[in-house]
Structures are given as C-alpha cells and as structure tokens.
Coordinates of C-alpha atoms in Angstrom, one line a residue:
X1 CA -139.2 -67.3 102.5
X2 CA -140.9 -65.5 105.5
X3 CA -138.4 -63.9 107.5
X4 CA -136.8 -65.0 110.5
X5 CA -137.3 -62.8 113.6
X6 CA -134.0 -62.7 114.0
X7 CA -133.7 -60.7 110.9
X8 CA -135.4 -58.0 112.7
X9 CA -132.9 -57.8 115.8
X10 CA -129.6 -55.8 116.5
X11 CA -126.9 -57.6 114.6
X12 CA -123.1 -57.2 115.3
X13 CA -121.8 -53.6 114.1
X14 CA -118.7 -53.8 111.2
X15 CA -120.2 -57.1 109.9
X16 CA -118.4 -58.3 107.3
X17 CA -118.1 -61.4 105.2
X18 CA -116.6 -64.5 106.7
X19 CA -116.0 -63.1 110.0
X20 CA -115.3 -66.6 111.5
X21 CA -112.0 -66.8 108.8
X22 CA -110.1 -64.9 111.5
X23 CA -112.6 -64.1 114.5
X24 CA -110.8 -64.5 118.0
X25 CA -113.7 -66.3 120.0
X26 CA -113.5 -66.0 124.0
X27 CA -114.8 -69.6 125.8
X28 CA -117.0 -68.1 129.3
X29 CA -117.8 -70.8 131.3
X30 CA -120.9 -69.6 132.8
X31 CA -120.8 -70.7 136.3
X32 CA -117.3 -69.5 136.7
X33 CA -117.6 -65.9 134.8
X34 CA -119.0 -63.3 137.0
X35 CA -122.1 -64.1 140.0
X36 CA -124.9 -61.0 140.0
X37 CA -126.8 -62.8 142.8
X38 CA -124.2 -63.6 145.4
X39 CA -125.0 -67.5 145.3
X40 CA -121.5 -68.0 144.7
X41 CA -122.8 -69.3 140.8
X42 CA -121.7 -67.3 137.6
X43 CA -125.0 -66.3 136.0
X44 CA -126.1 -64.9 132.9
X45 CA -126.8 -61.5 134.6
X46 CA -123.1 -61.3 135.9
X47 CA -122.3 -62.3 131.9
X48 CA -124.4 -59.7 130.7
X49 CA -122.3 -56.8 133.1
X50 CA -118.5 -58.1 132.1
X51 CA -119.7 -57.6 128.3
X52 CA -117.9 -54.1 128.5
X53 CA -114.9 -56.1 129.8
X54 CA -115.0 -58.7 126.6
X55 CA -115.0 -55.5 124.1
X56 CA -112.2 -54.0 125.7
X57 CA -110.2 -57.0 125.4
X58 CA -110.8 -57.1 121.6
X59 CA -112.4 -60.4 120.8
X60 CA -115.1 -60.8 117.9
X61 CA -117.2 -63.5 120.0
X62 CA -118.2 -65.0 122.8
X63 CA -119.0 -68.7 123.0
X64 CA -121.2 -69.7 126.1
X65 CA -120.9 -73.2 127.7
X66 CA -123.8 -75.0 128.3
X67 CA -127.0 -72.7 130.5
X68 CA -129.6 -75.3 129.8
X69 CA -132.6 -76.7 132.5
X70 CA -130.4 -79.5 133.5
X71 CA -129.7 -81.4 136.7
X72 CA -126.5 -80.4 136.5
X73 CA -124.9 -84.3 136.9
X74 CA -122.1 -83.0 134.2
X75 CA -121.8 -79.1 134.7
X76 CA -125.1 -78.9 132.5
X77 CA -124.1 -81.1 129.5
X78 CA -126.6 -83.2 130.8
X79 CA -129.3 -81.3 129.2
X80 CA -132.8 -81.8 130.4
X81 CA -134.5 -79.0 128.4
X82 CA -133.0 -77.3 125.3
X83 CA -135.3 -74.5 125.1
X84 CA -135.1 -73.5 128.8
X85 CA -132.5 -71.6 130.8
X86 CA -131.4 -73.4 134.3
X87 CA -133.1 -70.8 136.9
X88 CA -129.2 -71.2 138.5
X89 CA -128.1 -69.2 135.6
X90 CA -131.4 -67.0 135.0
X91 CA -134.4 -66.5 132.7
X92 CA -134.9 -66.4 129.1
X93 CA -134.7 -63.4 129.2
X94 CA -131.4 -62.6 130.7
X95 CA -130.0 -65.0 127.7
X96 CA -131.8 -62.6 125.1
X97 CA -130.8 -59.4 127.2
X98 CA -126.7 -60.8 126.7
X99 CA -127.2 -61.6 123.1
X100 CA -128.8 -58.3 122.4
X101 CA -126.4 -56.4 124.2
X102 CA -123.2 -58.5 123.2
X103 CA -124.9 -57.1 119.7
X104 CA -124.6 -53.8 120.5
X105 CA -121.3 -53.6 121.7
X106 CA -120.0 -55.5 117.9
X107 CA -119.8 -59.3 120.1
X108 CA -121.3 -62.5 118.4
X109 CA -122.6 -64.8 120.8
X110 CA -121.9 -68.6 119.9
X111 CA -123.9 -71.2 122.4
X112 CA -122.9 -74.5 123.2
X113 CA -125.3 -77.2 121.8
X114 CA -125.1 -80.9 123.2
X115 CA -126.5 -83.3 120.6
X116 CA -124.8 -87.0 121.8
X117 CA -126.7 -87.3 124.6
X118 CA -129.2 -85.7 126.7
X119 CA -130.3 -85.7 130.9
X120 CA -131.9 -88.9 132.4
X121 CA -134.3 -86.3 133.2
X122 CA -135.3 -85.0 129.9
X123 CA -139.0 -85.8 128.9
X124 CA -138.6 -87.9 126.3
X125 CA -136.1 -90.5 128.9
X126 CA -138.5 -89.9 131.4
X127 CA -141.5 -91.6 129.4
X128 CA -139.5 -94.4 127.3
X129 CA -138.8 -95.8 131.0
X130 CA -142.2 -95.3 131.9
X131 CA -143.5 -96.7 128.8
X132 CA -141.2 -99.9 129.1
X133 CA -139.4 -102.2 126.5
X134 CA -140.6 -102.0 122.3
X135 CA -141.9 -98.7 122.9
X136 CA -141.9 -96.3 120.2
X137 CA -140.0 -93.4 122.3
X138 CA -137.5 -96.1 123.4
X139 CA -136.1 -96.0 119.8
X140 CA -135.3 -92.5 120.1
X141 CA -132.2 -93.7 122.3
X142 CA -130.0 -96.8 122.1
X143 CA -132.3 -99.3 124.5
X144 CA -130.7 -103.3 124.2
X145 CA -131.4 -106.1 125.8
X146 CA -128.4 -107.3 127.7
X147 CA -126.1 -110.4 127.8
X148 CA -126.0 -113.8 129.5
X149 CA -128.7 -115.7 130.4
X150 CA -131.1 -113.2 132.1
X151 CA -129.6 -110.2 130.3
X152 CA -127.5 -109.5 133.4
X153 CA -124.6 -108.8 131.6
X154 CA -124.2 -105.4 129.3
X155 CA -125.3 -105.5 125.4
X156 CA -121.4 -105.0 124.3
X157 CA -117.9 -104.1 126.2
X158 CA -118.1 -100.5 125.5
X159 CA -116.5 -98.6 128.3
X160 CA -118.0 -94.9 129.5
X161 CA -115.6 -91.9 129.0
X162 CA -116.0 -91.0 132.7
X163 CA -114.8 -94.6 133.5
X164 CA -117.0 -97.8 133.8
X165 CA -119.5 -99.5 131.4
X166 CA -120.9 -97.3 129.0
X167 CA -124.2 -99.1 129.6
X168 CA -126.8 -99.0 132.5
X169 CA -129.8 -101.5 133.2
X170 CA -133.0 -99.9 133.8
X171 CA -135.5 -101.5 136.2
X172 CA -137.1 -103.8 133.2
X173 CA -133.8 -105.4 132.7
X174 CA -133.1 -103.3 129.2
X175 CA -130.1 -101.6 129.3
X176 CA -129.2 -98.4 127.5
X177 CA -126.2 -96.7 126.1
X178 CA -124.4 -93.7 127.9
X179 CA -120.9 -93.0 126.4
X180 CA -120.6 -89.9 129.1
X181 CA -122.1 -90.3 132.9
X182 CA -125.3 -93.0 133.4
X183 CA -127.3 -89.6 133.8
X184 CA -126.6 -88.8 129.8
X185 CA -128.4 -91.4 127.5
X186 CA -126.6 -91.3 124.3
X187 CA -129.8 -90.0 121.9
X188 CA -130.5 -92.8 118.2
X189 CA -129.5 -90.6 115.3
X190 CA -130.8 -93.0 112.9
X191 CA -134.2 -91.9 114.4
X192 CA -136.0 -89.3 112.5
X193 CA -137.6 -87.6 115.7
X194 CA -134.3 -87.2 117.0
X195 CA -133.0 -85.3 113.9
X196 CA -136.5 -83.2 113.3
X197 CA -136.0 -82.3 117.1
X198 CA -132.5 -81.0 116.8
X199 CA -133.0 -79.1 113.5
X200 CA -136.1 -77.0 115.8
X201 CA -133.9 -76.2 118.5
X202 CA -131.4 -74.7 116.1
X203 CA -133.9 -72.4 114.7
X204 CA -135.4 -71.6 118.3
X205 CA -131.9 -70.0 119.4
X206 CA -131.7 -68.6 115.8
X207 CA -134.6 -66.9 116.1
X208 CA -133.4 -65.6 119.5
X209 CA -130.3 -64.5 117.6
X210 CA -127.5 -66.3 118.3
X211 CA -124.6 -66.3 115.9
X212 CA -123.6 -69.9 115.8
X213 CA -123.1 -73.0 117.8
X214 CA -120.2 -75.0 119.1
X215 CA -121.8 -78.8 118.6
X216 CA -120.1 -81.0 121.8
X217 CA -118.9 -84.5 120.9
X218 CA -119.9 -83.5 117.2
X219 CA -118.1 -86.6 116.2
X220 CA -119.8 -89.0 118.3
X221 CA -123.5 -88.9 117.3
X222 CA -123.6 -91.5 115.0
X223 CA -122.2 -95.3 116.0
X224 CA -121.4 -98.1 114.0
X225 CA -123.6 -100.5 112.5
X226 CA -125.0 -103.4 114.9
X227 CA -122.7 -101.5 118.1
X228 CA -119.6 -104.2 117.4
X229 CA -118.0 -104.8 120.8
X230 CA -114.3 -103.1 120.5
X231 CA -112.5 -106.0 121.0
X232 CA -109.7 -104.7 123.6
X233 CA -109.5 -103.8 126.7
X234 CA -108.6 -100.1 126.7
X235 CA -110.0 -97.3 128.8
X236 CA -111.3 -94.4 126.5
X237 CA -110.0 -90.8 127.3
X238 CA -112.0 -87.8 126.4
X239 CA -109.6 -86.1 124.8
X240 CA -108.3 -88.7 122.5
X241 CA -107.6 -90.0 118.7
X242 CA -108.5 -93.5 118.9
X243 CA -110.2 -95.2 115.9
X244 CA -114.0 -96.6 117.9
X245 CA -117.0 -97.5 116.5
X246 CA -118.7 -94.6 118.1
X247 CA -116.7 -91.7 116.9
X248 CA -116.4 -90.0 113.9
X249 CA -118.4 -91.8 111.9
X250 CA -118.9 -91.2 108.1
X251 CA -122.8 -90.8 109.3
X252 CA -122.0 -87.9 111.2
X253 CA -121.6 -85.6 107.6
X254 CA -125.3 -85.9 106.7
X255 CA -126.1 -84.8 110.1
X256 CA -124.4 -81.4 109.3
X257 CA -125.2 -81.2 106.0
X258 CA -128.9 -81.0 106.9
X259 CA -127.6 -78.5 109.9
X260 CA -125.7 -76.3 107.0
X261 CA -129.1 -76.0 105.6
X262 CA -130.5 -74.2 108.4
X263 CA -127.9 -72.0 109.2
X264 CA -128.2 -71.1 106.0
X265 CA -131.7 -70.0 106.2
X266 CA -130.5 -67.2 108.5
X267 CA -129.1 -63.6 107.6
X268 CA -125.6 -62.3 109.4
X269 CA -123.4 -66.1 108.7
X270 CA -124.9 -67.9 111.1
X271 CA -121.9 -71.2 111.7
X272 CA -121.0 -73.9 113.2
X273 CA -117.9 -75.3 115.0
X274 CA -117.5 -79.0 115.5
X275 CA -116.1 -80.2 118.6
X276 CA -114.7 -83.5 116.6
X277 CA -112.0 -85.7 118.3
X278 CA -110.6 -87.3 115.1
X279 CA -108.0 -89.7 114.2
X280 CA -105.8 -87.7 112.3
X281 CA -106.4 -83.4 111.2
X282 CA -107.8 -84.9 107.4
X283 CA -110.6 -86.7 109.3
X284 CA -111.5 -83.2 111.2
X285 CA -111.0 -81.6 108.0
X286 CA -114.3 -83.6 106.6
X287 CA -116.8 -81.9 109.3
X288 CA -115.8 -78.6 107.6
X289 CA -116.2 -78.9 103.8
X290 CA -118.1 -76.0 102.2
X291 CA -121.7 -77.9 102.9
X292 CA -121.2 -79.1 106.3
X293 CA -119.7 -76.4 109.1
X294 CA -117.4 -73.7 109.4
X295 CA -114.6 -74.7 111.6
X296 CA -113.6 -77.5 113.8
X297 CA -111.8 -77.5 117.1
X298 CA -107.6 -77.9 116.8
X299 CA -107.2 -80.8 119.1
X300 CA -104.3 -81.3 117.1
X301 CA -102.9 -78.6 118.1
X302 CA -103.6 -77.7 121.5
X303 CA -102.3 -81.5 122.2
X304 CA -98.8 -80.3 121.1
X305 CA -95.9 -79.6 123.7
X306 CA -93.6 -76.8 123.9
X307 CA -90.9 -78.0 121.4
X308 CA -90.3 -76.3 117.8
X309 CA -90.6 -79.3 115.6
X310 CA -93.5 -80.2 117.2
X311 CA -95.1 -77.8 116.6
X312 CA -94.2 -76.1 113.3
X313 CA -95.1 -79.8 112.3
X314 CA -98.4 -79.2 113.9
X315 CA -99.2 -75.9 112.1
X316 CA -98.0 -77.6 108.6
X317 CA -100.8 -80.1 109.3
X318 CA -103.0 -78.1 110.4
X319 CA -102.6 -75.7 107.5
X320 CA -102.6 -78.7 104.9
X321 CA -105.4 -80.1 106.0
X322 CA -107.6 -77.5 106.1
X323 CA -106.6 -75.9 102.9
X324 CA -108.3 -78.2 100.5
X325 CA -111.8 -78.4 101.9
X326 CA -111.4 -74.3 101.9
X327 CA -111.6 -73.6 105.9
X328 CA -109.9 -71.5 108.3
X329 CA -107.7 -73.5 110.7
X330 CA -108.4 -73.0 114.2
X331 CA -105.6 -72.5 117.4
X332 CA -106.2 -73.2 120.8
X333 CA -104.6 -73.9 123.9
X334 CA -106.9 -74.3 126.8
X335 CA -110.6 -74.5 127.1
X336 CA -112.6 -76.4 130.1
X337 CA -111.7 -79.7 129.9
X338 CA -108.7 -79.5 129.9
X339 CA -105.1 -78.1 132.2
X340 CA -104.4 -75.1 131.8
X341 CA -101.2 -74.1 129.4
X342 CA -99.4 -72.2 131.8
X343 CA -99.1 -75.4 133.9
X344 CA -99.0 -77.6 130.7
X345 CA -96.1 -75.8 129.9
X346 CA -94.5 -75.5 133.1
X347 CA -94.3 -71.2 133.5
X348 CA -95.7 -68.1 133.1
X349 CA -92.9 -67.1 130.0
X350 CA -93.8 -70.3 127.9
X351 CA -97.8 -69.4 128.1
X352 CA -97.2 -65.7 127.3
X353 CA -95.2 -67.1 124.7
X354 CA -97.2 -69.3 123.4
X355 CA -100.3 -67.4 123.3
X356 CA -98.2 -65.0 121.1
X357 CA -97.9 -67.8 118.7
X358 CA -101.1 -68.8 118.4
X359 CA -102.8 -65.4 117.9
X360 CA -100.3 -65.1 114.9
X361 CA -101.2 -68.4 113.1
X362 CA -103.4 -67.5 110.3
X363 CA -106.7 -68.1 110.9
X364 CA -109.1 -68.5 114.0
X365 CA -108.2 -68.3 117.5
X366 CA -109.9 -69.4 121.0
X367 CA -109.1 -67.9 124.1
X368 CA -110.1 -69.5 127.0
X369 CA -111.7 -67.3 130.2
X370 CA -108.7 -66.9 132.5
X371 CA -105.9 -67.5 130.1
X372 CA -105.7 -63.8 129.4
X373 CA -104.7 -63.3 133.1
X374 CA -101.9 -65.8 132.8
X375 CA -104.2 -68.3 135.0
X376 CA -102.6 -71.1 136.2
X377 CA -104.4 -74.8 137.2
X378 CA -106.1 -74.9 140.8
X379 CA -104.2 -78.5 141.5
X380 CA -105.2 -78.3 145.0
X381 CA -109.0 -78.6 145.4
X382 CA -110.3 -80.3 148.6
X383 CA -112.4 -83.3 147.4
X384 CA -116.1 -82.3 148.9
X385 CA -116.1 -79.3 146.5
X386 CA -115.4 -81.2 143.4
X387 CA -118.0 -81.7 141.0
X388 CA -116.1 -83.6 137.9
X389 CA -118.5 -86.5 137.5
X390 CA -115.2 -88.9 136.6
X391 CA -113.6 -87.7 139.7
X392 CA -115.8 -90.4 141.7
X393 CA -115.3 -93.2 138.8
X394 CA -112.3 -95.7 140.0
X395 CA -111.1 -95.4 136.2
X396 CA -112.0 -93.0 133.2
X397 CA -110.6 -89.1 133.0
X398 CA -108.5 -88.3 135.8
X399 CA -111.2 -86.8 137.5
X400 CA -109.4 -82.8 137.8
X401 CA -111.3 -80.9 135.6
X402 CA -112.9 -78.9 138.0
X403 CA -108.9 -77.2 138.6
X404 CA -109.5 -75.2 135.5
X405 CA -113.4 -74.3 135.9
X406 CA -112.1 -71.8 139.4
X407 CA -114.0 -68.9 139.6
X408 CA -112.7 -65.4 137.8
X409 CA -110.6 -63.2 139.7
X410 CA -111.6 -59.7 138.8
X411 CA -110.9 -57.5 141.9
X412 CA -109.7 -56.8 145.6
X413 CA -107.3 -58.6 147.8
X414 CA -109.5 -61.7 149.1
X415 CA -111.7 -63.9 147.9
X416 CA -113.8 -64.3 145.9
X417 CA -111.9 -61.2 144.3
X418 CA -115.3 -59.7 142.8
X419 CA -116.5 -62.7 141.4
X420 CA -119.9 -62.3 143.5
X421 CA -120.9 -61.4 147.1
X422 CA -121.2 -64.7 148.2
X423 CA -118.0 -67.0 147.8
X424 CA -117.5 -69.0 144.7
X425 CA -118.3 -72.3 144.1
X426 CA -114.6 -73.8 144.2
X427 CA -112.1 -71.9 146.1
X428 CA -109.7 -69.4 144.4
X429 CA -105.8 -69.7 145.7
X430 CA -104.7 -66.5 147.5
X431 CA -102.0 -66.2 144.9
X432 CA -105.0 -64.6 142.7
X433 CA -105.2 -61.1 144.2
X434 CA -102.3 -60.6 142.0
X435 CA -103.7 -61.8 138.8
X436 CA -107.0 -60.2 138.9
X437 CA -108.0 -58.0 136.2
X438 CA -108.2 -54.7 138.4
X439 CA -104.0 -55.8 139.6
X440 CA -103.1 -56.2 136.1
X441 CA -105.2 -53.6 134.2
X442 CA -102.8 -50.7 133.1
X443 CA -99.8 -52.7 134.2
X444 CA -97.7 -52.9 130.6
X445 CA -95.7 -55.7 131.6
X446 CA -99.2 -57.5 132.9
X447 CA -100.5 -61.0 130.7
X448 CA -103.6 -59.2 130.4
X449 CA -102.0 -55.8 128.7
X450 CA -100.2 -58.1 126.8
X451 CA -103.2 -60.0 125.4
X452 CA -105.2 -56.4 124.6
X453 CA -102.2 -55.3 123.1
X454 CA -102.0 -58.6 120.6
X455 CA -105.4 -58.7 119.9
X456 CA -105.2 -54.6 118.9
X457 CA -102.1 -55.5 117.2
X458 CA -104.1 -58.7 115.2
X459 CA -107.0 -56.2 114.4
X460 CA -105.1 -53.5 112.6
X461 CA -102.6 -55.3 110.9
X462 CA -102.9 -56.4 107.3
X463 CA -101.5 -59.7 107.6
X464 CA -102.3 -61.4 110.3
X465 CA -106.1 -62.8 110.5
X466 CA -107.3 -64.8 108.1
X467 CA -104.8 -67.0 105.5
X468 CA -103.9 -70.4 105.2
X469 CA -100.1 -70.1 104.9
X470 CA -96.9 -69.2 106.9
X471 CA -93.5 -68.6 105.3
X472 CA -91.0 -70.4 107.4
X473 CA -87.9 -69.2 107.9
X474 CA -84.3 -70.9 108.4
X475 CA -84.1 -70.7 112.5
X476 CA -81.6 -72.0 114.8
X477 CA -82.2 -75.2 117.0
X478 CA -85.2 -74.6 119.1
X479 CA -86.5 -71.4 117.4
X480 CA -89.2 -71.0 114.9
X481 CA -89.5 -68.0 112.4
X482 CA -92.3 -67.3 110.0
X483 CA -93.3 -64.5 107.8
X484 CA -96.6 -63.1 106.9
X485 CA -96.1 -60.7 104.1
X486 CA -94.6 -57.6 106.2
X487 CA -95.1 -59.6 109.8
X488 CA -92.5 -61.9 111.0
X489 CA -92.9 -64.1 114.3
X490 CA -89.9 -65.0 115.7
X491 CA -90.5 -68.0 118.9
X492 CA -87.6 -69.3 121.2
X493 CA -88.7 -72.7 122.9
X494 CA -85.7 -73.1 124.4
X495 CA -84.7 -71.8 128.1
X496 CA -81.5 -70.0 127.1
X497 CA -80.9 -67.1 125.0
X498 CA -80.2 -67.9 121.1
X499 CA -79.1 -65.2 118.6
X500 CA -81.3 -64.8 115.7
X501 CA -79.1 -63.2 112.9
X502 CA -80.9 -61.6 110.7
X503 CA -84.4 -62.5 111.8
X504 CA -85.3 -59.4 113.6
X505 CA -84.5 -57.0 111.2
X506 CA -87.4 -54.3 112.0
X507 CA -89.2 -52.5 114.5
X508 CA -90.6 -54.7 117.5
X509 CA -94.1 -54.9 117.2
X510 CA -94.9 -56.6 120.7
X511 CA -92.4 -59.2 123.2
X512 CA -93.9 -61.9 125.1
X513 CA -91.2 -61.0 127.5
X514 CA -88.3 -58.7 128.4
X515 CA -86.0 -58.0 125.6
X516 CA -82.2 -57.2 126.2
X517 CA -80.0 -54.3 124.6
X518 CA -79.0 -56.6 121.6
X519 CA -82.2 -57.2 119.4
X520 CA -80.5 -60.2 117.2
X521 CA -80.4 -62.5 121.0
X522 CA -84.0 -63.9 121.5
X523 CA -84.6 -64.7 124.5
X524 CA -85.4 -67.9 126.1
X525 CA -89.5 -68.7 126.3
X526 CA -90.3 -65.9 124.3
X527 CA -92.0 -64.4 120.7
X528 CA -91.5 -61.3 119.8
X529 CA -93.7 -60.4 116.7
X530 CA -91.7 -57.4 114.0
X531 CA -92.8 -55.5 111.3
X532 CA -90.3 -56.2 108.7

C-alpha cells in the first residue's frame, strides 16, 4: 500500500491503543473561540493560539465545527466547498498549522464533516440548475417533479427541520429536497458520484492529518424508498426520536462500512463519531458495530433531566446498549445546538454537579467550549444580531441557538473580554467579566479549577476512563452512588442535604461544591467523587 502522507507527519505524543475508549473531546465552535484579526469572527489563527489553553485543561481532542468555503446561510453547515477553508476563518494553511501544532502539544484534532446536504452554492447545485430537468448531475440530489396539475404543489408533505416544506421549486418548475434551510439540498446517496466524492474528501483531510470526523446528521443520508409522504401533520424538531422515513435508515450502515474502510487505510486510529438522532440507544448502537464507526453521540443522555431515576436509567441504557456491539458509550451535556446545562438545569451547583457525573461515567466524554467556565445561555439577544436560520421560520426549532454560540470570555473587565480587538459577533452579557478564564484561573473554588482538577483526577486514576460498567450502590431517595473498583461517585439531585451512611467511607477525591463538617451529609446539588 503506498503510504499516506500523513504517515509522515507529527502524530499525537503517548499514543496509545483505542484512545477514543475514554478520550475527553473538547467541541470549539470556530467563530465563537478566540478572533486573531479583530473582525469580531473566531478564526483558525485565534484556534491555533488557545491550543496551550486546551492542554492545560487536560482534554485528549479537539473537535472543530464546520470551517468550510460556505455562504454561511447555516453557520457553515451549508458547505459550498469541502476542500477549502472559508477566508472568514483563514487559509489552508492555518488549518494544517492547528493540526500540526495541536500534534505537538499531544491534542487530536477531529473535524466536522457534513454529508446530508450541501450549499446551494456548491458547484455541482450550481450546474444541475443550469443544466435543467433529466440531467445527469440532477441525480446527484433529490430533484422531483411536483404535485397538482402544473406541479405547483410539493413532491410529498415532508416538512424542513428549520420549519416549512422541506421542498423548494427551482425556476423550471422541479422541486428539490432540503430537510435543513432551502440553501442546503439534501445530496442522492443511492448515487455513486455522491459516495466516490465523499470517500476523497475523507482521505484529503486524512492526508492533511486529522484524527477523525464527527459525521452531522449521520443518520439522515439515506431516505426511504419512493420518499412516502409521512402521513401526519407533525412539525420535525432537530433534536428528536421520531420514527421518519428520512432518518436512520438501515441504508445508512453500508455508508459507513465503506467509510470504516478508509479510516482504516490510515495509521494513528483514525475514527468516526456519528451524530445519529435515533429512536431508541439500540438503534444508535448499530452506527457503531466493529465495521462501521467508533462512537455515536449520547442524545439519550444529554436529553435527560436532573432527577436520579432518570438518569441512572439513562446510564443502564446507555451502558447496555453499547456493550454488545463492543463500543465506548459516550456522555454529553451541551454542545451548539442546543441550551446550555447550567440553564437546563436551572443553577450553577446542578451543572458543576452534573459535569462531575458525567466525567465519571465510563467511557467517553464531550465537553462543550464554555461549559468549563460554568457558561450560562445568552437568553437575551436583540434580534438584528441573530443568525439561527429557524429563527426567521414562523414554525420549526425555536429559533435560539445562537444563545449558546456567544463569543468566549477569556479576559478583562469589558467586552469582548479578549475574545478579539474588534467586538464579537453576538454580544457577551456584562455578567462575563466574572467568568472569564483569567477571573477564574487559580481560583480553587472556580468551575474552571474544578473542571482541570476532574479531568487530572480522570487521567491518573485507574478506574475511571474507559469501561462499560458501574456498580450501583443502595442510595437514599434522590441520590445515586456507584462504584468503580476503588472510585465511588456519590450524586445528590435533590436541593436539600441527605445523609449518606456509609457511602463516603474514604478520602474526598474532589466536591462539586462546599462540603460541611460531617462527611456522611451530601449536600444538595452536588457529587463528590472518593477513593474508597
């Protein structure tokens, strides 16, 4: 086989095998990380200089939203180019630049890849308009003729995510399929072209040296047989479980099979993690089987509220599911699209809290820029500086995504807090200047401290990481206790103080809050991890 250039360049220092099993991977949202150019736009540049800041932290990668040529009609998952980098975010070569140096520094680098759909304004749209109806490149997306006497009327009642039909009529009366915004055609999977594309631009950024790829809407690629109209009227949400005839699909397997191939080709475990909206934790289960990826997004999980049975029910299924099919389970609690957990949960205790939980849950963990500083959501946001395309639908996703996509906090006392020299792109609350990362830095009782001290904590000790089992121990109402070997977790959901007899025998080995004198009363809203 001839080698790969990226067999040739700097790879991650203390490699070692199945680093995904139990790697804590760190979401940056490029245009809301760090700005190097003072346009008020994160860049890869200002990536590149908070690298240092991502070590210290003590995550194993970085996973980089989408910095793609794209008009930017759905914060660049409206992809016009693949191969190119937006010049609002840089060059190719600033992208190789932070992969190399994320390299040196022992960071894997995981990059978004958008394979549903692509930009109205990528080439091959552009010319199966041009070229006009039973066109060759017109099979390459989902072009119909429509409904109704002259076709005035769409192909079937499939409604958009963002709110609206998920159909549009170009100029010759055809209408094609969008299941996101009218400027992302939904690609044909069943077309070869579209397949042999795909597998090229996977070896392109593996030849650049990326470590993997998270695979947006990987569940949605493939749609049913003849498109059969749903049937209902019900508004799709993004962030749903709905059975549809364009998600999860059993088509979607061979897809990733063929994918596994590639990533396979490549030294250093190359992987890839499915962003799959399924109707149950078995279905995700089937995007991770030992031929297709490597791990698949915990909706399941991150959908849970802040009860005990709910959630020791979600880590059971979680846990069961994945266990057969041989992969680690994934935890998460925020990422981009969705609010953030210190609102979800309703304070500042329950996310420290939770967050605690999570990072001692066998298996991998996602952390999502922000949360590490006890973020909350920007719910206040004038309208003229949103830029969440269902914000303007009348229906669809409520529109306030753009409340957790703020701008960084990282220093001084006013915005934009050494984000950039020139503002940032949605306001930051004055409330940040205490939760930037210079105001919390060397502050013990800081979120931030707290999440460098878990993740060292993670690191060192034997058993936490990787494993796809928890002991549960008996717990009052409202608590939840689990051992892992010599590590026990002990959570309180509840707001008041409950005593845990016998649960915290041994040495406190980090408190999500403020302990009292008695070490058998847990607080409320709190974990405390021990060494037993």
């Amino acid at each position: 086989m001839t080698q790969h250039l990226a067999d040739a360049l700097p790879t991650p220092t203390g490699t070692r095998s199945g680093w995904w099993r139990d790697a804590v991977i760190y979401q940056v949202y490029p245009r809301s990380f760090a700005d190097s150019n003072g346009d008020g736009m994160g860049d890869l540049q200002g990536i590149r200089s908070r690298l240092p800041y991502l070590k210290e932290l003590g995550v194993d990668a970085v996973w980089l939203s989408p910095f793609y040529a794209s008009p930017q009609a759905d914060a660049g998952y409206d992809v016009a180019d693949y191969r190119a980098i937006d010049p609002m975010f840089g060059t190719l070569h600033d992208a190789d630049a932070v992969i190399r140096e994320a390299h040196g520094l022992g960071l894997r680098i995981i990059v978004d890849l958008v394979p549903n759909h692509c930009s109205d304004q990528h080439e091959w749209f552009k010319q199966a308009l041009r070229e006009g109806p039973g066109t060759p490149l017109r099979e390459r997306f989902h072009f119909r003729p429509g409904k109704g006497e002259s076709g005035e009327e769409p192909p079937n009642d499939w409604e958009s995510i963002f709110g609206g039909p998920a159909w549009t009529r170009a100029a010759d009366g055809e209408w094609y399929l969008h299941l996101f915004a009218p400027e992302q055609p939904d690609f044909n999977w069943e077309h070869p072209a579209v397949q042999d594309e795909f597998r090229s631009v996977l070896r392109f950024w593996l030849d650049l040296g990326v470590d993997g790829f998270r695979i947006d809407v990987a569940h949605g690629l493939v749609k049913a047989a003849g498109l059969p109209d749903l049937g209902r009227d019900e508004q799709l949400k993004l962030l749903g479980n709905q059975v549809l005839p364009f998600f999860d699909q059993d088509g979607v397997h061979e897809i990733y099979r063929s994918w596994r191939k590639v990533l396979d080709e490549y030294a250093g475990e190359r992987i890839g993690v499915a962003e799959a909206w399924a109707p149950s934790v078995a279905r995700t289960a089937l995007y991770v089987r030992h031929d297709e990826l490597h791990q698949a997004f915990n909706f399941h999980y991150l959908t849970t509220g802040w009860e005990a049975g709910a959630l020791r029910a979600a880590v059971d299924e979680s846990l069961d599911a994945m266990r057969p099919v041989g992969a680690p389970t994934t935890w998460v609690l925020s990422n981009h699209d969705v609010v953030r957990h210190r609102t979800r949960f309703g304070s500042l205790a329950r996310a420290r809290a939770a967050s605690l939980l999570m990072l001692a849950l066998p298996g991998s963990a996602y952390v999502y820029q922000g949360e590490e500083l006890g973020l909350p959501e920007v719910t206040e946001l004038p309208d003229e500086v949103r830029q969440d395309p269902s914000f303007f639908k009348a229906n669809g996703q409520d529109g306030l995504r753009d409340g957790c996509r703020v701008p960084l906090p990282w220093s001084g006392d006013a915005a934009p807090y050494g984000f950039g020299e020139g503002g940032s792109w949605l306001p930051q609350p004055r409330e940040w200047a205490a939760l930037s990362v210079e105001a919390q830095t060397g502050d013990a009782g800081s979120t931030l401290e707290l999440y460098r001290a878990a993740l060292r904590i993670r690191r060192e000790h034997a058993d936490l990481g990787a494993g796809d089992a928890v002991e549960w121990l008996e717990a009052p109402e409202g608590v939840l206790a689990f051992r892992r070997g010599g590590f026990v977790c002990t959570v309180n959901t509840t707001g008041e103080d409950v005593r845990i007899a016998g649960l915290g025998a041994g040495s406190v080995l980090l408190a999500s809050g403020e302990l009292g004198a008695d070490p058998e009363v847990l607080p409320g809203d709190t974990t405390v991890w021990w060494q037993g």
